[in-house]
PDB file of C-alpha atoms in Angstrom:
ATOM      1  CA  UNK D   1      88.185 -27.990  -7.694  1.00 74.00           C
ATOM      2  CA  UNK D   2      90.142 -29.810 -10.439  1.00 78.00           C
ATOM      3  CA  UNK D   3      86.991 -30.724 -12.374  1.00 82.00           C
ATOM      4  CA  UNK D   4      85.798 -27.120 -12.198  1.00 84.00           C
ATOM      5  CA  UNK D   5      89.182 -25.864 -13.441  1.00 84.00           C
ATOM      6  CA  UNK D   6      89.059 -28.335 -16.334  1.00 83.00           C
ATOM      7  CA  UNK D   7      85.542 -27.193 -17.323  1.00 82.00           C
ATOM      8  CA  UNK D   8      86.861 -23.644 -17.657  1.00 84.00           C
ATOM      9  CA  UNK D   9      90.043 -24.404 -19.582  1.00 87.00           C
ATOM     10  CA  UNK D  10      90.859 -21.968 -22.377  1.00 88.00           C
ATOM     11  CA  UNK D  11      90.369 -23.277 -25.922  1.00 86.00           C
ATOM     12  CA  UNK D  12      94.143 -23.350 -26.448  1.00 89.00           C
ATOM     13  CA  UNK D  13      94.633 -25.683 -23.458  1.00 90.00           C
ATOM     14  CA  UNK D  14      91.871 -28.015 -24.674  1.00 87.00           C
ATOM     15  CA  UNK D  15      93.478 -28.055 -28.130  1.00 87.00           C
ATOM     16  CA  UNK D  16      96.807 -29.065 -26.585  1.00 89.00           C
ATOM     17  CA  UNK D  17      95.159 -31.916 -24.679  1.00 90.00           C
ATOM     18  CA  UNK D  18      93.313 -33.029 -27.811  1.00 84.00           C
ATOM     19  CA  UNK D  19      96.642 -33.046 -29.662  1.00 87.00           C
ATOM     20  CA  UNK D  20      98.116 -35.359 -27.014  1.00 90.00           C
ATOM     21  CA  UNK D  21     100.105 -32.687 -25.160  1.00 93.00           C
ATOM     22  CA  UNK D  22      99.994 -31.894 -21.455  1.00 93.00           C
ATOM     23  CA  UNK D  23      98.810 -28.526 -20.203  1.00 92.00           C
ATOM     24  CA  UNK D  24      98.877 -26.648 -16.906  1.00 89.00           C
ATOM     25  CA  UNK D  25      95.835 -25.588 -14.938  1.00 87.00           C
ATOM     26  CA  UNK D  26      95.638 -23.486 -11.768  1.00 85.00           C
ATOM     27  CA  UNK D  27      93.892 -25.317  -8.896  1.00 86.00           C
ATOM     28  CA  UNK D  28      93.741 -23.777  -5.426  1.00 84.00           C
ATOM     29  CA  UNK D  29      96.661 -21.475  -6.205  1.00 86.00           C
ATOM     30  CA  UNK D  30      98.869 -24.325  -7.469  1.00 88.00           C
ATOM     31  CA  UNK D  31      99.862 -25.244 -11.014  1.00 89.00           C
ATOM     32  CA  UNK D  32      98.681 -28.757 -11.850  1.00 88.00           C
ATOM     33  CA  UNK D  33      99.880 -30.449 -15.016  1.00 91.00           C
ATOM     34  CA  UNK D  34      97.120 -32.299 -16.841  1.00 89.00           C
ATOM     35  CA  UNK D  35      98.102 -35.251 -18.976  1.00 90.00           C
ATOM     36  CA  UNK D  36      95.979 -36.174 -22.009  1.00 90.00           C
ATOM     37  CA  UNK D  37      95.405 -39.679 -20.594  1.00 92.00           C
ATOM     38  CA  UNK D  38      93.684 -38.142 -17.559  1.00 88.00           C
ATOM     39  CA  UNK D  39      90.952 -36.334 -19.488  1.00 86.00           C
ATOM     40  CA  UNK D  40      88.284 -37.243 -21.992  1.00 86.00           C
ATOM     41  CA  UNK D  41      87.316 -34.450 -24.346  1.00 81.00           C
ATOM     42  CA  UNK D  42      83.645 -34.527 -25.299  1.00 79.00           C
ATOM     43  CA  UNK D  43      82.304 -32.221 -27.967  1.00 77.00           C
ATOM     44  CA  UNK D  44      78.701 -31.077 -27.694  1.00 78.00           C
ATOM     45  CA  UNK D  45      77.440 -28.790 -30.440  1.00 82.00           C
ATOM     46  CA  UNK D  46      75.582 -25.722 -29.295  1.00 82.00           C
ATOM     47  CA  UNK D  47      71.976 -24.929 -30.113  1.00 89.00           C
ATOM     48  CA  UNK D  48      71.416 -24.877 -33.875  1.00 91.00           C
ATOM     49  CA  UNK D  49      74.709 -26.590 -34.700  1.00 92.00           C
ATOM     50  CA  UNK D  50      75.511 -30.021 -36.089  1.00 92.00           C
ATOM     51  CA  UNK D  51      78.950 -31.498 -35.471  1.00 88.00           C
ATOM     52  CA  UNK D  52      80.888 -33.971 -37.598  1.00 88.00           C
ATOM     53  CA  UNK D  53      84.198 -35.392 -36.416  1.00 82.00           C
ATOM     54  CA  UNK D  54      86.536 -37.494 -38.503  1.00 85.00           C
ATOM     55  CA  UNK D  55      90.266 -38.074 -38.537  1.00 81.00           C
ATOM     56  CA  UNK D  56      90.934 -35.738 -35.639  1.00 72.00           C
ATOM     57  CA  UNK D  57      89.095 -32.862 -37.323  1.00 78.00           C
ATOM     58  CA  UNK D  58      85.734 -31.419 -36.352  1.00 80.00           C
ATOM     59  CA  UNK D  59      83.373 -29.303 -38.425  1.00 89.00           C
ATOM     60  CA  UNK D  60      80.347 -27.503 -37.003  1.00 88.00           C
ATOM     61  CA  UNK D  61      77.511 -26.486 -39.323  1.00 92.00           C
ATOM     62  CA  UNK D  62      74.839 -23.949 -38.474  1.00 92.00           C
ATOM     63  CA  UNK D  63      71.497 -25.735 -38.981  1.00 92.00           C
ATOM     64  CA  UNK D  64      69.237 -22.800 -38.190  1.00 93.00           C
ATOM     65  CA  UNK D  65      66.858 -21.844 -40.972  1.00 94.00           C
ATOM     66  CA  UNK D  66      67.151 -18.195 -41.919  1.00 95.00           C
ATOM     67  CA  UNK D  67      64.543 -16.367 -43.995  1.00 95.00           C
ATOM     68  CA  UNK D  68      66.762 -16.453 -47.137  1.00 96.00           C
ATOM     69  CA  UNK D  69      67.317 -20.213 -46.742  1.00 96.00           C
ATOM     70  CA  UNK D  70      63.593 -20.845 -46.312  1.00 96.00           C
ATOM     71  CA  UNK D  71      62.842 -18.727 -49.405  1.00 97.00           C
ATOM     72  CA  UNK D  72      65.396 -20.643 -51.463  1.00 98.00           C
ATOM     73  CA  UNK D  73      63.909 -23.923 -50.243  1.00 97.00           C
ATOM     74  CA  UNK D  74      60.427 -22.825 -51.327  1.00 98.00           C
ATOM     75  CA  UNK D  75      61.710 -21.910 -54.768  1.00 98.00           C
ATOM     76  CA  UNK D  76      63.542 -25.224 -55.151  1.00 98.00           C
ATOM     77  CA  UNK D  77      60.306 -27.021 -54.252  1.00 98.00           C
ATOM     78  CA  UNK D  78      58.406 -24.913 -56.802  1.00 98.00           C
ATOM     79  CA  UNK D  79      60.990 -25.804 -59.463  1.00 98.00           C
ATOM     80  CA  UNK D  80      60.449 -29.483 -58.638  1.00 98.00           C
ATOM     81  CA  UNK D  81      56.680 -29.100 -58.882  1.00 98.00           C
ATOM     82  CA  UNK D  82      56.922 -27.121 -62.129  1.00 98.00           C
ATOM     83  CA  UNK D  83      58.972 -29.946 -63.633  1.00 97.00           C
ATOM     84  CA  UNK D  84      56.255 -32.390 -62.549  1.00 97.00           C
ATOM     85  CA  UNK D  85      53.562 -30.151 -64.040  1.00 97.00           C
ATOM     86  CA  UNK D  86      55.549 -30.023 -67.280  1.00 95.00           C
ATOM     87  CA  UNK D  87      55.515 -33.838 -67.395  1.00 95.00           C
ATOM     88  CA  UNK D  88      51.790 -34.033 -66.516  1.00 96.00           C
ATOM     89  CA  UNK D  89      51.096 -31.547 -69.321  1.00 95.00           C
ATOM     90  CA  UNK D  90      52.801 -33.797 -71.861  1.00 96.00           C
ATOM     91  CA  UNK D  91      55.671 -31.404 -72.463  1.00 96.00           C
ATOM     92  CA  UNK D  92      59.188 -32.641 -73.113  1.00 94.00           C
ATOM     93  CA  UNK D  93      61.892 -31.916 -70.514  1.00 92.00           C
ATOM     94  CA  UNK D  94      63.633 -29.828 -73.181  1.00 94.00           C
ATOM     95  CA  UNK D  95      60.588 -27.745 -74.175  1.00 96.00           C
ATOM     96  CA  UNK D  96      60.802 -24.101 -73.238  1.00 97.00           C
ATOM     97  CA  UNK D  97      57.785 -22.916 -71.276  1.00 98.00           C
ATOM     98  CA  UNK D  98      55.885 -19.786 -70.323  1.00 97.00           C
ATOM     99  CA  UNK D  99      54.824 -19.623 -66.657  1.00 98.00           C
ATOM    100  CA  UNK D 100      52.023 -17.459 -65.318  1.00 97.00           C
ATOM    101  CA  UNK D 101      51.707 -17.481 -61.534  1.00 98.00           C
ATOM    102  CA  UNK D 102      50.197 -15.884 -58.484  1.00 97.00           C
ATOM    103  CA  UNK D 103      51.425 -16.407 -54.919  1.00 97.00           C
ATOM    104  CA  UNK D 104      50.911 -15.186 -51.389  1.00 96.00           C
ATOM    105  CA  UNK D 105      53.296 -12.332 -50.581  1.00 95.00           C
ATOM    106  CA  UNK D 106      56.144 -14.296 -48.939  1.00 95.00           C
ATOM    107  CA  UNK D 107      56.213 -16.877 -51.698  1.00 97.00           C
ATOM    108  CA  UNK D 108      55.874 -14.220 -54.415  1.00 97.00           C
ATOM    109  CA  UNK D 109      58.858 -12.388 -52.938  1.00 97.00           C
ATOM    110  CA  UNK D 110      60.883 -15.620 -52.893  1.00 98.00           C
ATOM    111  CA  UNK D 111      60.078 -16.287 -56.567  1.00 98.00           C
ATOM    112  CA  UNK D 112      60.993 -12.715 -57.495  1.00 97.00           C
ATOM    113  CA  UNK D 113      64.301 -13.004 -55.631  1.00 98.00           C
ATOM    114  CA  UNK D 114      65.152 -16.349 -57.264  1.00 98.00           C
ATOM    115  CA  UNK D 115      63.495 -15.765 -60.653  1.00 98.00           C
ATOM    116  CA  UNK D 116      66.684 -16.513 -62.564  1.00 98.00           C
ATOM    117  CA  UNK D 117      67.004 -19.899 -60.862  1.00 98.00           C
ATOM    118  CA  UNK D 118      63.401 -20.725 -61.804  1.00 98.00           C
ATOM    119  CA  UNK D 119      63.991 -19.679 -65.423  1.00 98.00           C
ATOM    120  CA  UNK D 120      67.216 -21.645 -65.803  1.00 98.00           C
ATOM    121  CA  UNK D 121      66.093 -24.811 -63.994  1.00 97.00           C
ATOM    122  CA  UNK D 122      62.729 -25.033 -65.779  1.00 97.00           C
ATOM    123  CA  UNK D 123      63.670 -23.606 -69.206  1.00 98.00           C
ATOM    124  CA  UNK D 124      61.168 -20.806 -68.654  1.00 98.00           C
ATOM    125  CA  UNK D 125      61.271 -17.980 -71.179  1.00 98.00           C
ATOM    126  CA  UNK D 126      58.671 -15.860 -69.363  1.00 97.00           C
ATOM    127  CA  UNK D 127      57.849 -15.936 -65.655  1.00 98.00           C
ATOM    128  CA  UNK D 128      54.875 -13.616 -65.251  1.00 97.00           C
ATOM    129  CA  UNK D 129      53.112 -12.703 -62.012  1.00 97.00           C
ATOM    130  CA  UNK D 130      49.384 -12.149 -62.470  1.00 95.00           C
ATOM    131  CA  UNK D 131      46.968 -10.346 -60.195  1.00 92.00           C
ATOM    132  CA  UNK D 132      44.105 -12.623 -61.305  1.00 90.00           C
ATOM    133  CA  UNK D 133      44.753 -16.072 -59.800  1.00 90.00           C
ATOM    134  CA  UNK D 134      41.358 -17.384 -60.983  1.00 91.00           C
ATOM    135  CA  UNK D 135      42.793 -17.763 -64.502  1.00 88.00           C
ATOM    136  CA  UNK D 136      45.471 -20.195 -63.292  1.00 92.00           C
ATOM    137  CA  UNK D 137      44.889 -23.945 -63.465  1.00 92.00           C
ATOM    138  CA  UNK D 138      46.998 -25.504 -60.720  1.00 97.00           C
ATOM    139  CA  UNK D 139      47.202 -24.623 -57.028  1.00 97.00           C
ATOM    140  CA  UNK D 140      49.839 -25.724 -54.535  1.00 97.00           C
ATOM    141  CA  UNK D 141      50.494 -24.881 -50.918  1.00 97.00           C
ATOM    142  CA  UNK D 142      53.932 -24.503 -49.343  1.00 96.00           C
ATOM    143  CA  UNK D 143      54.182 -23.925 -45.602  1.00 95.00           C
ATOM    144  CA  UNK D 144      50.657 -22.521 -45.564  1.00 96.00           C
ATOM    145  CA  UNK D 145      51.219 -20.174 -48.507  1.00 96.00           C
ATOM    146  CA  UNK D 146      49.254 -20.557 -51.720  1.00 96.00           C
ATOM    147  CA  UNK D 147      50.808 -20.678 -55.175  1.00 97.00           C
ATOM    148  CA  UNK D 148      48.738 -20.825 -58.369  1.00 98.00           C
ATOM    149  CA  UNK D 149      50.272 -21.513 -61.740  1.00 98.00           C
ATOM    150  CA  UNK D 150      49.638 -22.281 -65.400  1.00 97.00           C
ATOM    151  CA  UNK D 151      52.292 -23.326 -67.882  1.00 97.00           C
ATOM    152  CA  UNK D 152      52.255 -23.519 -71.667  1.00 96.00           C
ATOM    153  CA  UNK D 153      54.839 -24.066 -74.374  1.00 96.00           C
ATOM    154  CA  UNK D 154      56.789 -20.907 -75.115  1.00 95.00           C
ATOM    155  CA  UNK D 155      56.221 -19.612 -78.529  1.00 83.00           C
TER     156      UNK D 155
END
């Protein structure tokens, strides 16, 4: 009965025990005082959470991937690949570029949503979606979605 009562302690009572204070728990109709030395508090993060404890503090972070986070991740990967393509093309890291691209719908939507990030991170003066992907020179795939692109110096 005591173990069951401890498992169902309110958060406030657990916080008191964690702070080194005693707390009362009802067991079989009787108040029982729990001393911090009698219990071990174990923290288990729930599904989709990561837990970091340090110096008596704990922080839980939601690790689930939402659609907006996935889209931002795709765009960050595209920025990385565009920078590599810039280098392969013999362009300087400071050269402004023009980007023509085509992408599957989910990826195209992500680029449209984060177009400003792409422009700023890659020094792109024009980021143009084309409906004719056959004119584009480089093809990449991200999570099963195709992305075709050509870059040239802006001018």
